[in-house]
Coordinates of C-alpha atoms in Angstrom, one line a residue:
M1 CA -5.8 -10.8 53.8
T2 CA -4.6 -11.4 57.1
G3 CA -2.1 -9.8 59.7
T4 CA -1.8 -8.1 62.9
F5 CA -3.4 -5.0 63.3
S6 CA -2.8 -2.1 65.3
P7 CA -6.8 -1.0 66.1
A8 CA -5.7 2.8 66.5
I9 CA -4.0 3.1 62.8
P10 CA -6.3 1.9 60.2
V11 CA -4.5 0.4 57.1
Y12 CA -5.5 0.6 53.2
L13 CA -5.1 -1.3 50.3
G14 CA -4.3 0.3 47.2
A15 CA -4.6 -1.0 43.7
A16 CA -2.9 0.8 40.7
L17 CA -3.4 0.2 36.7
S18 CA -1.0 2.3 34.3
Y19 CA -0.8 1.9 30.9
R20 CA 2.1 3.5 28.4
F21 CA 1.8 3.6 24.5
P22 CA 4.5 2.2 22.6
G23 CA 7.7 4.8 22.4
Q24 CA 6.5 6.5 25.2
S25 CA 8.4 6.6 28.5
S26 CA 6.0 7.6 30.9
W27 CA 2.7 5.9 32.3
T28 CA -0.3 6.9 32.9
N29 CA -1.8 5.8 36.3
S30 CA -5.3 5.2 37.9
N31 CA -5.1 4.8 42.0
S32 CA -7.8 3.7 44.2
T33 CA -7.7 2.4 48.0
Q34 CA -9.7 0.4 50.3
R35 CA -9.4 0.5 54.1
I36 CA -8.5 -3.4 55.7
F37 CA -9.7 -4.4 59.2
P38 CA -7.9 -7.3 61.1
G39 CA -9.0 -11.0 60.4
S40 CA -9.0 -12.7 57.1
A41 CA -10.9 -10.7 54.6
N42 CA -11.5 -10.7 50.9
V43 CA -10.9 -7.2 49.3
T44 CA -12.3 -5.7 46.0
V45 CA -10.5 -2.4 45.3
P46 CA -12.5 -0.9 42.4
L47 CA -10.4 1.4 39.9
N48 CA -12.6 4.5 38.3
L49 CA -11.3 4.2 34.5
S50 CA -12.2 6.6 31.8
P51 CA -12.7 5.0 28.1
T52 CA -9.1 5.0 27.0
P53 CA -8.3 4.3 23.0
L54 CA -5.2 1.8 23.5
I55 CA -2.9 0.9 20.5
E56 CA -1.1 -2.2 19.4
Q57 CA 2.0 -2.7 21.7
S58 CA 0.7 -0.8 24.6
S59 CA 1.9 -1.8 27.9
I60 CA -0.7 -2.4 31.1
A61 CA 0.8 -2.8 34.3
I62 CA -1.2 -3.8 37.7
E63 CA -0.1 -3.0 41.1
I64 CA -1.2 -3.9 44.4
Y65 CA 0.2 -2.7 48.0
A66 CA -0.7 -1.8 51.5
S67 CA -0.5 1.6 52.9
S68 CA -0.1 3.1 56.6
V69 CA 1.0 0.0 57.9
P70 CA 1.8 0.4 61.6
P71 CA 5.1 -0.4 63.3
G72 CA 5.5 -3.9 63.7
A73 CA 2.2 -5.2 62.0
T74 CA 2.7 -8.1 59.7
I75 CA 0.6 -8.2 56.4
W76 CA 0.4 -11.1 54.3
L77 CA -1.1 -11.0 50.6
R78 CA -2.4 -14.1 49.4
W79 CA -2.7 -13.9 45.8
G80 CA -3.6 -16.6 43.2
A81 CA -3.6 -19.3 45.9
S82 CA -6.3 -22.1 45.9
S83 CA -7.8 -20.5 49.1
A84 CA -7.7 -17.3 48.2
P85 CA -9.4 -16.8 44.6
S86 CA -7.3 -13.3 42.9
L87 CA -8.2 -11.9 39.7
V88 CA -7.7 -8.2 37.9
V89 CA -11.1 -7.5 35.7
V90 CA -9.9 -4.8 32.9
P91 CA -12.9 -4.2 30.8
M92 CA -12.0 -3.8 27.0
S93 CA -14.1 -3.0 24.0
D94 CA -13.1 -2.3 20.3
Y95 CA -10.2 -4.4 20.4
E96 CA -11.6 -6.9 17.7
G97 CA -13.5 -5.4 14.2
L98 CA -13.5 -5.5 10.6
F99 CA -10.7 -4.1 8.2
P100 CA -11.7 -1.7 6.4
A101 CA -14.2 -0.7 9.1
N102 CA -17.7 -2.0 8.0
I103 CA -16.7 -4.1 5.3
I104 CA -17.1 -7.7 4.1
T105 CA -17.7 -9.2 0.4
V106 CA -19.8 -11.6 -0.7
Q107 CA -18.5 -13.4 -3.7
D108 CA -19.6 -16.6 -6.0
R109 CA -17.2 -19.6 -6.0
A110 CA -15.1 -18.5 -8.3
G111 CA -14.2 -15.1 -6.8
N112 CA -16.5 -12.7 -8.9
I113 CA -19.1 -10.0 -6.8
P114 CA -22.8 -10.4 -8.5
P115 CA -25.2 -8.5 -7.3
Y116 CA -27.4 -11.7 -7.5
F117 CA -27.3 -15.5 -7.7
Y118 CA -29.8 -17.3 -9.7
L119 CA -32.3 -19.6 -7.8
D120 CA -31.8 -22.8 -10.7
A121 CA -27.9 -22.7 -10.1
A122 CA -26.5 -26.0 -10.3
P123 CA -24.3 -27.3 -7.3
P124 CA -21.6 -26.1 -6.7
N125 CA -22.7 -22.9 -8.4
N126 CA -24.9 -22.2 -5.5
Y127 CA -22.5 -21.3 -3.1
V128 CA -22.5 -17.8 -1.5
V129 CA -19.1 -17.1 -0.1
V130 CA -18.6 -14.4 2.9
K131 CA -15.1 -13.1 3.1
A132 CA -14.3 -10.6 6.2
F133 CA -11.1 -9.5 7.2
V134 CA -10.5 -8.9 11.1
F135 CA -8.3 -7.4 13.3
S136 CA -7.2 -8.0 16.7
A137 CA -5.3 -5.5 18.9
L138 CA -4.8 -8.8 21.4
G139 CA -3.0 -10.8 18.7
T140 CA -3.1 -14.4 17.0
T141 CA -3.8 -16.3 19.8
E142 CA -6.9 -14.1 20.8
I143 CA -8.2 -14.7 17.1
Q144 CA -7.8 -18.2 17.3
Q145 CA -8.9 -18.9 20.5
G146 CA -11.9 -16.5 19.6
R147 CA -15.0 -17.2 16.9
V148 CA -16.0 -15.1 14.3
N149 CA -19.7 -16.0 13.3
M150 CA -22.0 -15.3 10.6
T151 CA -25.7 -15.2 10.0
I152 CA -27.6 -15.1 6.7
H153 CA -31.4 -13.8 7.1
D154 CA -33.9 -14.3 4.4
P155 CA -36.0 -11.6 3.0
N156 CA -38.6 -12.1 5.8
G157 CA -35.6 -11.6 8.3
R158 CA -35.3 -14.9 9.2
P159 CA -32.3 -16.9 9.8
V160 CA -31.6 -19.4 7.0
R161 CA -30.8 -23.1 7.6
G162 CA -27.2 -24.0 7.4
A163 CA -25.8 -20.4 7.9
T164 CA -26.9 -19.5 11.2
N165 CA -24.2 -18.7 13.7
L166 CA -22.1 -20.5 11.1
T167 CA -18.4 -20.2 12.9
M168 CA -16.1 -18.5 9.9
S169 CA -12.5 -20.4 8.9
I170 CA -9.6 -18.4 9.1
A171 CA -7.7 -18.4 5.9
T172 CA -4.3 -16.6 7.3
S173 CA -2.0 -16.2 10.1
T174 CA -1.0 -12.4 10.0
S175 CA -3.4 -9.2 10.4
P176 CA -5.7 -8.3 9.2
Y177 CA -6.9 -11.7 9.6
E178 CA -8.7 -13.3 6.6
F179 CA -12.1 -15.2 7.5
I180 CA -14.0 -17.2 5.1
A181 CA -17.8 -18.6 5.2
A182 CA -19.9 -20.5 2.7
W183 CA -23.5 -20.9 2.3
S184 CA -24.8 -23.3 -0.2
Y185 CA -28.9 -22.1 -1.1
P186 CA -31.3 -24.5 -1.9
S187 CA -33.4 -24.0 -5.4
N188 CA -36.8 -23.3 -3.2
S189 CA -35.4 -20.7 -1.4
T190 CA -37.4 -17.4 -1.2
Q191 CA -36.3 -14.5 -3.9
G192 CA -35.6 -11.5 -2.5
T193 CA -32.8 -9.9 -0.8
Y194 CA -30.6 -11.3 2.0
L195 CA -28.7 -9.5 4.7
V196 CA -25.3 -10.9 6.1
Y197 CA -24.6 -10.6 9.9
I198 CA -21.0 -10.8 11.3
D199 CA -20.4 -11.6 15.4
M200 CA -17.1 -11.8 17.1
V201 CA -16.5 -13.5 20.1
D202 CA -13.5 -13.3 22.0
S203 CA -11.7 -16.3 23.9
Q204 CA -13.9 -15.5 26.9
G205 CA -17.1 -15.5 25.2
N206 CA -17.8 -12.1 25.4
L207 CA -19.6 -10.6 22.1
V208 CA -17.0 -7.9 21.0
Y209 CA -18.3 -6.6 17.6
S210 CA -21.4 -7.2 15.8
F211 CA -21.9 -6.0 12.0
R212 CA -25.2 -5.3 11.0
G213 CA -24.5 -3.3 7.7
P214 CA -25.0 -1.0 5.6
G215 CA -23.4 -3.6 2.8
G216 CA -23.3 -7.4 3.0
T217 CA -26.5 -7.7 0.7
F218 CA -27.2 -10.0 -2.0
G219 CA -30.0 -11.0 -4.0
L220 CA -31.4 -14.6 -4.6
V221 CA -33.6 -14.3 -8.3
P222 CA -35.6 -16.7 -10.3
P223 CA -34.3 -17.8 -14.0
G224 CA -34.4 -15.3 -16.7
F225 CA -34.3 -12.3 -14.2
V226 CA -33.7 -8.7 -15.6
P227 CA -32.9 -5.9 -13.1
F228 CA -34.7 -2.3 -12.8
P229 CA -35.0 -0.4 -14.9
Y230 CA -34.1 -2.8 -18.0
N231 CA -37.5 -5.1 -16.9
I232 CA -39.4 -2.0 -17.9
L233 CA -37.5 -0.8 -21.1
P234 CA -39.2 -3.3 -23.6
Y235 CA -42.7 -2.1 -22.4
L236 CA -45.0 0.7 -23.7
V237 CA -48.0 1.7 -21.9
V238 CA -51.2 1.9 -23.6
A239 CA -54.8 2.2 -23.2
G240 CA -58.0 0.5 -24.9
V241 CA -55.0 -1.6 -26.6
G242 CA -55.1 -5.3 -26.5
G243 CA -52.2 -7.0 -25.2
I244 CA -50.8 -9.6 -23.5
G245 CA -52.1 -8.7 -19.9
T246 CA -54.3 -5.9 -18.0
V247 CA -53.8 -4.2 -14.9
G248 CA -56.4 -1.9 -13.5
G249 CA -57.8 -1.3 -16.9
V250 CA -54.1 -0.2 -18.4
F251 CA -52.7 -2.6 -21.5
Y252 CA -49.0 -3.6 -21.8
Y253 CA -47.5 -5.0 -24.8
R254 CA -43.6 -5.9 -25.5
R255 CA -42.0 -4.4 -28.4
R256 CA -38.4 -5.0 -29.9
S257 CA -36.7 -1.8 -28.3
K258 CA -33.6 -0.4 -30.5
S259 CA -30.4 1.2 -29.3
Y260 CA -27.9 3.0 -30.9
L261 CA -23.8 3.0 -30.2
A262 CA -22.7 6.6 -29.1
P263 CA -19.3 7.6 -28.7
F264 CA -17.8 9.1 -24.9
G265 CA -19.2 12.6 -26.1
H266 CA -22.6 11.1 -25.2
F267 CA -21.5 11.6 -21.3
N268 CA -22.0 15.7 -21.8
T269 CA -25.2 14.4 -22.6
L270 CA -26.4 13.0 -19.6
T271 CA -24.7 16.0 -17.8
A272 CA -26.6 18.6 -19.9
G273 CA -23.1 20.0 -20.8
E274 CA -19.6 19.7 -19.5
L275 CA -18.7 19.3 -16.1
D276 CA -18.0 22.8 -14.3
G277 CA -15.5 23.4 -11.6
G278 CA -16.0 21.4 -8.7
T279 CA -15.3 18.3 -6.9
V280 CA -16.7 14.9 -9.1
S281 CA -16.8 11.5 -7.0
I282 CA -17.0 8.6 -9.0
E283 CA -18.4 5.6 -7.2
G284 CA -18.3 1.6 -8.5
N285 CA -17.5 -1.6 -7.7
T286 CA -14.6 -3.6 -8.8
G287 CA -14.6 -3.5 -12.7
S288 CA -17.3 -0.9 -13.1
G289 CA -15.0 1.3 -15.3
K290 CA -14.3 4.0 -12.7
T291 CA -10.6 4.4 -13.9
I292 CA -11.3 4.6 -17.5
L293 CA -14.2 7.1 -17.2
S294 CA -11.2 9.0 -15.2
E295 CA -8.8 9.1 -17.8
Q296 CA -11.4 9.7 -20.7
L297 CA -12.9 12.7 -18.7
M298 CA -9.1 13.9 -18.7
F299 CA -8.4 13.3 -22.0
E300 CA -11.4 15.6 -22.9
D301 CA -9.7 18.1 -20.7
L302 CA -6.6 18.2 -22.4
K303 CA -8.0 18.2 -26.0
R304 CA -9.2 21.5 -25.1
G305 CA -6.1 22.7 -23.9
R306 CA -6.8 22.7 -20.2
P307 CA -3.8 21.4 -17.7
C308 CA -4.3 18.5 -16.0
I309 CA -2.8 16.5 -12.8
F310 CA -3.3 12.5 -12.7
V311 CA -2.2 11.3 -9.1
S312 CA -1.9 7.3 -9.5
T313 CA -2.1 5.3 -6.2
S314 CA -3.3 2.3 -7.5
D315 CA -0.9 1.4 -10.0
F316 CA 2.5 2.6 -11.6
P317 CA 2.0 6.2 -13.9
S318 CA 3.8 3.8 -17.0
N319 CA 0.7 1.4 -16.7
V320 CA -1.7 4.0 -16.5
R321 CA 0.1 5.5 -19.9
S322 CA 0.0 2.3 -21.8
G323 CA -3.6 1.6 -20.3
M324 CA -4.6 4.9 -21.9
K325 CA -3.0 4.5 -25.0
S326 CA -4.5 1.0 -25.9
M327 CA -8.1 2.9 -25.4
G328 CA -7.2 5.4 -27.9
L329 CA -6.0 8.1 -25.3
E330 CA -2.3 8.6 -26.3
V331 CA -1.0 11.3 -23.6
K332 CA 3.0 11.4 -24.9
G333 CA 2.7 14.9 -26.6
Y334 CA 0.4 16.5 -23.5
E335 CA 2.9 15.6 -21.1
Q336 CA 5.9 17.0 -23.6
S337 CA 3.9 20.2 -23.8
G338 CA 3.6 20.4 -20.0
L339 CA -0.2 19.9 -20.2
L340 CA -0.1 16.7 -18.5
T341 CA 1.8 15.7 -14.9
F342 CA 1.4 13.0 -13.1
V343 CA 2.0 12.7 -9.4
D344 CA 3.2 9.0 -8.5
G345 CA 1.6 7.6 -5.3
Y346 CA 2.1 3.9 -6.0
S347 CA 5.7 2.9 -6.4
A348 CA 6.9 3.9 -3.1
E349 CA 4.0 1.2 -2.0
A350 CA 5.1 -1.5 -4.1
G351 CA 8.8 -0.8 -3.2
Q352 CA 10.3 0.7 -6.1
E353 CA 11.7 3.8 -6.7
S354 CA 9.7 6.1 -8.6
T355 CA 10.7 7.3 -12.2
E356 CA 8.6 10.4 -12.2
K357 CA 9.6 14.1 -11.2
F358 CA 6.6 14.0 -8.5
S359 CA 6.3 11.2 -6.2
V360 CA 5.4 10.7 -2.9
P361 CA 7.5 8.1 0.1
S362 CA 3.8 7.2 1.5
I363 CA 0.2 7.7 0.6
G364 CA -0.9 8.2 3.9
D365 CA 0.9 11.5 4.3
L366 CA -1.4 13.5 3.1
T367 CA 0.3 16.7 3.7
T368 CA 3.4 15.8 1.6
L369 CA 0.6 14.6 -1.0
G370 CA -1.1 17.7 -1.0
M371 CA 2.1 19.7 -1.4
K372 CA 3.4 17.6 -4.3
I373 CA -0.1 18.5 -5.8
S374 CA 0.8 22.1 -5.4
S375 CA 3.9 21.6 -7.0
S376 CA 2.7 20.0 -10.1
L377 CA 0.7 22.8 -11.1
P378 CA 1.8 24.2 -14.3
P379 CA 3.9 27.6 -13.8
Q380 CA 2.4 30.8 -15.0
R381 CA -0.9 28.7 -16.6
S382 CA -2.4 26.9 -13.7
K383 CA -5.6 28.6 -14.0
G384 CA -8.3 26.3 -14.9
T385 CA -6.4 23.0 -13.9
S386 CA -8.1 19.5 -13.1
L387 CA -7.2 17.2 -10.8
Y388 CA -7.6 13.4 -11.4
F389 CA -7.2 11.4 -8.2
D390 CA -7.5 7.3 -8.9
S391 CA -8.2 6.2 -6.3
L392 CA -8.9 7.1 -2.8
V393 CA -9.3 3.3 -1.8
P394 CA -5.7 2.7 -0.9
L395 CA -5.8 5.9 1.8
A396 CA -8.2 3.9 3.9
S397 CA -5.6 1.7 5.4
K398 CA -3.1 4.3 5.6
T399 CA -4.9 7.4 7.2
K400 CA -7.6 7.8 9.2
P401 CA -11.4 8.7 7.5
E402 CA -12.0 12.3 9.2
S403 CA -8.2 13.0 7.4
I404 CA -9.3 11.5 3.9
V405 CA -12.4 13.8 4.1
S406 CA -10.4 16.9 5.1
F407 CA -8.0 16.1 1.9
V408 CA -10.8 15.6 -0.4
Q409 CA -12.4 18.8 0.7
S410 CA -9.3 20.9 0.9
I411 CA -7.8 19.9 -2.8
G412 CA -11.3 20.2 -4.1
A413 CA -11.5 23.8 -2.7
K414 CA -8.3 24.7 -4.1
M415 CA -8.8 23.4 -7.8
K416 CA -12.2 25.0 -7.8
G417 CA -10.3 28.3 -7.0
I418 CA -8.3 28.2 -9.8
G419 CA -11.2 27.4 -12.0
G420 CA -10.8 23.6 -12.3
K421 CA -12.1 20.3 -10.9
A422 CA -10.9 17.4 -8.8
V423 CA -12.4 14.4 -10.0
F424 CA -11.8 11.4 -7.2
T425 CA -12.7 7.5 -7.6
L426 CA -13.6 5.4 -4.7
G427 CA -14.9 1.9 -4.3
P428 CA -17.2 -0.1 -1.9
S429 CA -14.0 -0.6 0.3
V430 CA -14.3 3.1 1.6
D431 CA -15.6 3.8 4.9
P432 CA -19.7 4.0 4.0
M433 CA -19.4 7.4 6.9
V434 CA -16.4 8.4 4.2
Q435 CA -18.2 7.8 1.0
K436 CA -21.4 9.6 2.5
Q437 CA -19.3 12.9 3.6
L438 CA -18.0 12.9 0.1
E439 CA -21.0 12.5 -1.4
D440 CA -22.4 15.9 0.4
M441 CA -19.2 18.0 -0.2
S442 CA -19.5 16.6 -4.3
D443 CA -20.9 19.1 -6.7
C444 CA -21.4 15.9 -9.1
V445 CA -21.7 12.2 -7.8
V446 CA -21.0 9.2 -10.7
Q447 CA -22.5 5.9 -9.8
M448 CA -21.1 3.0 -11.9
E449 CA -21.6 -1.0 -11.5
A450 CA -20.4 -4.3 -13.1
F451 CA -23.0 -6.9 -12.8
E452 CA -23.8 -9.9 -15.1
E453 CA -27.5 -10.1 -16.8
R454 CA -27.9 -13.9 -18.1
G455 CA -24.4 -14.9 -18.1
V456 CA -23.0 -11.9 -19.4
R457 CA -20.9 -9.2 -17.8
R458 CA -22.5 -5.5 -18.3
R459 CA -21.6 -2.1 -17.1
R460 CA -23.8 0.8 -16.2
L461 CA -23.5 4.5 -14.7
K462 CA -26.0 7.0 -13.7
I463 CA -25.6 10.4 -12.2
A464 CA -26.8 10.0 -8.8
K465 CA -25.9 14.1 -8.5
L466 CA -25.2 17.3 -10.0
R467 CA -25.3 20.2 -8.3
A468 CA -27.1 23.5 -10.0
R469 CA -28.2 21.4 -13.0
R470 CA -31.0 19.4 -14.8
H471 CA -29.3 16.3 -15.9
Q472 CA -30.6 13.1 -17.2
E473 CA -31.7 10.4 -14.1
G474 CA -31.6 6.6 -14.3
W475 CA -29.1 4.0 -15.5
N476 CA -27.1 4.0 -18.6
V477 CA -25.7 1.0 -20.2
F478 CA -22.3 1.0 -22.0
A479 CA -19.1 -0.9 -22.9
I480 CA -15.7 -0.7 -23.1
E481 CA -13.6 -1.4 -26.2
D482 CA -9.9 -1.4 -27.4
G483 CA -9.2 1.7 -29.1
K484 CA -12.3 3.4 -28.7
G485 CA -12.7 3.4 -24.6
I486 CA -16.3 3.7 -23.2
I487 CA -19.0 3.5 -25.8
F488 CA -22.6 4.3 -24.8
Y489 CA -25.7 2.7 -25.8
S490 CA -28.3 5.4 -26.4
K491 CA -31.8 5.3 -27.5
K492 CA -31.8 8.0 -30.0
P493 CA -29.4 7.5 -32.9
K494 CA -26.2 9.9 -33.5
T495 CA -26.7 12.6 -35.7

């Protein structure tokens, strides 16, 4: 900065940073000035900025000006010249992250999501594939010039060889951007639980986001591994009887265990009776049976003459009807009698016109969705009506996490107020904080899991929470059969 100055009049260099959200005409400004003196000098003008949550397509403007310039004075501003390096530093954060928030996927090479991997797997079946969806408010160029790195930690907390600060490959060119990395684990790896860490580095080398869980875990297990509690079920603990081994004076011997097939009514044995009014959360990974469980619970209500509303956000209602029919759950008669009503939250998202009496143009509009649910209550006989909502997962990308919690709380209270229950299904892609809040407010929490055991696909569930009632704890194995739905494996014969 050079010029001719009058010593009697101070001159100031001013700077302003302004931002404007998309669609708005007014700017929000932050200004500051710095006095300058005769002669050449480098000038720094700091601006005090409060953290500002910008959104995509926001506009930012930088302004530099001189004020109180005396008459006849001349000021030259050398900006960007080699003799006068110039720059604007705008501290930013949270402009990159995972989408949905804090969620990554651990798969095998076939795209399945197993809870663990066998150490004796032969190449190429010994690959752990990690996928992450990333958003960037600064667009594709920033994503391509930056890096997304993956590090896998073994059960002892040490980074593993071949997956330490490994740069993930970008697989898509539109937001959210899919990143993929794979680790080929050696057969002599330490058995136990492994953790996946994700770090995002921007084009300037700044660490802008780190993922450290929850989630992002997998297990490496030896051949023949059987998960808890199945690894202890076939054993009896006896004293003073010879067996295959002893620990602390207690003897164990293995017996051939028997299991009996039990129809869906066995579920009421697990819950010590029918589920009363309130909020029920059904959680589980992909393929664990969340939808069929909610459908069978609803069918039991319909058989008892209780009105039901089914909100479908993951499939067309027509597919829900046909799927239930294939499981022996024919609902046509209940619809004709007015006991069952569908609310279509899927067709509009799929770009098709709904054929249902009740539908919503967008599942992200929770106000309209709540109004449609209220409108679908059977007139003159709404008492005892229950709501079945499958699923909350599509809402995660359409609305704020706190809005989902508020919506579930409001709908659950409404259904409980008329003597019914509200049943919601949710998967692992729902924000962990949202899931925790839903569990806290729920009267009942059912956890389900699909897993592989010695190459065989299996399913199990447990009642993780049931307010004010004693219930059976622990996992219960079940199967899904055409024409029958859920069939439990019970240790006691059905009488």
